[in-house]
Amino acid sequence: MATSHVRSISLPSRSHPLNVSVEDQLERLRSSQTTSTSAYHKLSGLKVLYECVDDFLQLPLSQQTLSNEQHKEGAEEVLNGSFLLLDVCSTTRDAFSSMKECLQQLESSLRRRKGGESGLATEVEAYMVSRKQINKTIRKCFRNLKSVEKNNTSAIDTLGMLRDVKEISLEIFQSLLSLASQPKARSSSHGWSVVSKLFQSKSVSCEGEATELEKIDAELLVLKSSKDINPVQVQNVLKGLEALESSFQEAEEELEGVYRKLVKTRVSILNILSH
């Protein structure tokens, strides 16, 4: 009878509406990783996922599972995972914020220059140096994540589901960081095209044909190598940079929303384990 009692506490029904909500959102996010989905929609989906998770954590059976002494090791993994997610989300948000600032500085430099003056190599080079610094931060985050062990096996539904939530969250953060980082090798004709794939409008996917942003990447390289300034060309680049800045701003705001959801989830977990 004792064994039966423990099992009833440990295994909330997969058919519970809140379980189903979490599983459905997990499946949507997994699909977004294999299809053409914008950064905005991925982050929006992540916020919805954590709203479902927080509701799930309010279930008595979920709380009993996490606080059960028999599942202490799994509960500690969930708690540590919540801290890791906050750290990676913060790094991603800071990287996007830094990129936005880089763009703003470049825009400001371009606006101050007038046609007929010397080239823009200094301004573009300063932007590239700032990008390299951001890239160092991103690569450091990647190295740290490589040391995180994946454990995809759990006999407990609640712990297994929360582990799945952590894994898909890390995958999304890594995909965003990858798109915001500079690749090790880059052809001069494509410029920063990898970055531009991410930043399209809410309704446009991260993949697709060449965009105006990709053209701007190439134009920045042309500006860097030009001896004189072409006012029309500078204005075209400025328009594209402003659009790119707006997209970074949009993603940064979504990341801030995700971060707040992660804080709320961690607080819920801490409250459960402290009782």
C-alpha positions in Angstrom: 0.0 0.0 0.0 2.9 2.4 0.8 4.4 1.9 -2.7 1.0 2.6 -4.3 0.7 5.8 -2.3 4.1 7.1 -3.4 3.3 6.3 -7.0 0.0 8.3 -6.8 2.0 11.3 -5.6 4.9 11.0 -8.0 3.1 10.7 -11.3 0.6 13.4 -12.2 -1.7 12.3 -15.0 -0.4 13.2 -18.5 -4.0 13.8 -19.4 -4.4 16.8 -17.0 -5.2 19.9 -19.1 -2.1 21.7 -17.7 0.2 18.8 -18.6 -1.3 18.9 -22.1 -0.8 22.6 -22.4 2.9 22.3 -21.5 3.4 19.4 -23.9 1.6 21.2 -26.7 3.7 24.3 -26.3 6.9 22.2 -26.2 5.9 20.6 -29.5 5.3 23.9 -31.1 8.7 25.2 -30.0 10.4 22.0 -31.2 8.8 22.5 -34.6 9.9 26.2 -34.6 13.5 24.9 -34.3 13.2 22.8 -37.5 11.1 25.2 -39.6 11.4 28.9 -40.7 10.2 30.8 -37.6 11.1 34.4 -36.6 13.0 35.2 -33.4 9.9 37.2 -32.3 7.6 34.2 -32.6 10.1 31.8 -30.9 10.4 34.2 -27.9 6.7 34.7 -27.8 6.2 31.0 -27.7 8.7 30.7 -24.9 6.8 33.2 -22.8 3.6 31.2 -23.3 5.5 28.0 -22.4 6.5 29.4 -19.0 3.0 30.7 -18.3 1.9 27.1 -18.7 4.8 25.8 -16.6 4.0 28.2 -13.8 0.4 27.0 -13.8 1.6 23.4 -13.8 3.8 24.1 -10.8 0.7 25.2 -8.8 -0.8 21.7 -9.1 -0.6 19.9 -5.7 0.7 16.8 -7.4 3.5 18.7 -9.1 4.5 20.3 -5.8 4.4 17.0 -4.0 6.6 15.4 -6.6 9.3 18.1 -6.3 9.2 18.2 -2.5 9.2 14.4 -2.2 12.5 13.3 -0.6 12.8 10.4 -3.0 13.1 12.9 -5.9 15.5 15.2 -4.1 18.2 14.8 -6.8 15.8 15.5 -9.6 14.4 18.5 -7.8 17.9 19.9 -7.3 18.5 19.4 -11.1 15.4 21.4 -11.8 16.4 24.2 -9.4 20.0 24.4 -10.9 18.5 24.4 -14.4 16.3 27.4 -13.5 19.4 29.3 -12.5 21.2 28.3 -15.7 18.3 29.5 -17.8 18.3 32.8 -16.1 22.0 33.2 -16.8 21.8 32.2 -20.5 18.7 34.4 -21.1 20.5 37.3 -19.5 23.5 36.8 -21.7 21.3 36.6 -24.8 19.4 39.8 -23.8 22.7 41.6 -23.1 24.2 40.6 -26.4 21.1 41.9 -28.3 21.2 45.1 -26.3 24.9 45.6 -27.1 24.2 44.9 -30.8 21.5 47.6 -30.7 23.9 50.0 -29.2 26.5 49.2 -31.8 24.0 49.9 -34.5 23.0 53.2 -32.9 26.6 54.3 -32.7 27.2 53.5 -36.4 24.0 55.3 -37.4 25.1 58.4 -35.4 28.5 58.3 -37.1 27.0 58.1 -40.5 24.6 60.9 -39.9 27.4 63.2 -38.8 29.3 62.7 -42.1 28.6 64.7 -45.2 29.0 63.9 -48.8 32.4 64.5 -50.3 34.3 63.9 -47.0 36.8 61.1 -46.6 35.7 57.5 -46.4 33.9 55.7 -43.6 36.5 53.0 -42.9 37.0 54.2 -39.3 33.3 54.2 -38.5 32.6 50.8 -40.0 35.8 49.3 -38.4 34.7 50.6 -34.9 31.4 48.8 -35.4 33.2 45.6 -36.4 35.5 45.8 -33.3 32.4 46.1 -31.1 30.9 43.1 -32.8 34.0 41.1 -32.1 33.7 41.9 -28.4 30.1 40.8 -28.4 31.1 37.6 -30.2 33.6 36.8 -27.4 30.8 36.9 -24.9 28.7 34.7 -27.0 31.4 32.1 -27.5 32.1 32.0 -23.8 28.5 31.3 -23.2 28.6 28.4 -25.8 31.7 27.0 -24.1 29.9 27.0 -20.7 26.9 25.3 -22.2 29.0 22.5 -23.7 29.9 21.5 -20.2 26.3 21.1 -19.2 25.4 17.4 -19.2 22.1 16.4 -20.8 20.0 13.8 -19.0 16.9 12.9 -21.0 15.8 10.0 -18.9 13.4 10.3 -16.0 10.8 7.9 -14.6 8.9 10.8 -13.2 6.6 12.7 -15.5 6.9 16.0 -13.7 10.7 16.0 -13.6 10.9 14.7 -17.2 8.6 17.5 -18.4 10.5 20.2 -16.6 13.8 18.8 -18.1 12.3 19.0 -21.5 11.3 22.6 -20.9 14.9 23.4 -19.9 16.3 21.7 -23.0 14.1 23.5 -25.5 14.7 26.8 -23.8 18.5 26.4 -24.0 18.2 25.4 -27.7 16.3 28.5 -28.5 18.7 30.8 -26.6 21.6 29.1 -28.4 20.0 29.5 -31.8 19.4 33.2 -31.1 23.0 33.7 -29.9 24.3 31.8 -33.0 22.4 34.2 -35.3 23.7 37.2 -33.4 27.3 36.1 -33.5 30.0 36.4 -36.2 30.9 33.2 -37.9 34.6 32.2 -37.8 34.8 32.4 -41.6 33.0 34.9 -43.7 33.1 35.8 -47.4 33.5 39.4 -48.3 30.5 39.3 -50.6 28.1 38.2 -47.9 29.2 40.5 -45.1 27.0 40.0 -42.0 24.3 38.1 -43.8 24.1 35.4 -41.1 23.0 38.1 -38.6 20.5 39.6 -41.0 18.6 36.3 -41.4 17.3 36.6 -37.9 16.1 40.1 -38.0 13.1 40.3 -40.2 9.5 41.4 -39.4 7.3 39.5 -37.0 5.5 37.8 -39.8 8.6 36.9 -41.8 10.7 33.8 -41.1 14.4 33.7 -40.2 15.1 32.0 -43.5 14.4 32.9 -47.1 15.6 34.8 -50.0 18.1 37.7 -49.9 16.6 40.6 -47.9 17.2 44.3 -47.8 19.2 43.7 -44.6 21.6 41.3 -46.5 22.1 44.0 -49.1 23.1 46.4 -46.3 25.6 44.0 -45.0 27.4 44.0 -48.3 27.0 47.8 -48.6 28.7 48.3 -45.2 31.7 46.5 -46.6 31.6 48.7 -49.7 31.5 51.8 -47.5 34.5 50.6 -45.6 36.6 50.3 -48.7 35.4 53.5 -50.4 37.6 56.5 -50.4 34.7 59.0 -50.8 31.2 59.1 -49.4 28.2 58.6 -51.6 25.4 60.4 -49.8 22.7 58.3 -51.5 24.4 55.1 -50.6 24.8 56.3 -47.0 21.1 57.1 -46.7 20.2 53.7 -48.0 22.5 52.0 -45.5 21.0 54.2 -42.7 17.5 53.1 -43.5 18.5 49.5 -43.3 20.5 50.0 -40.1 17.5 51.7 -38.5 15.3 48.7 -39.4 17.8 46.3 -38.0 18.1 48.4 -34.8 14.3 48.2 -34.4 14.3 44.5 -34.8 17.1 44.1 -32.2 15.0 46.3 -29.9 11.9 44.2 -30.5 13.8 41.0 -29.7 15.4 42.5 -26.6 12.0 43.5 -25.3 10.8 39.9 -25.8 13.8 38.5 -24.1 13.1 40.8 -21.1 9.6 39.3 -21.0 11.0 35.8 -21.1 13.5 36.7 -18.3 10.7 37.8 -16.0 8.8 34.6 -16.7 12.0 32.6 -15.8 12.3 34.6 -12.5 8.7 33.8 -11.6 9.3 30.1 -12.4 12.4 29.9 -10.2 10.6 31.6 -7.3 7.8 29.0 -7.6 10.4 26.2 -7.5 12.2 27.7 -4.5 8.9 28.1 -2.7 7.9 24.5 -3.3 11.3 23.1 -2.1 11.3 25.3 1.0 8.1 23.8 2.3 
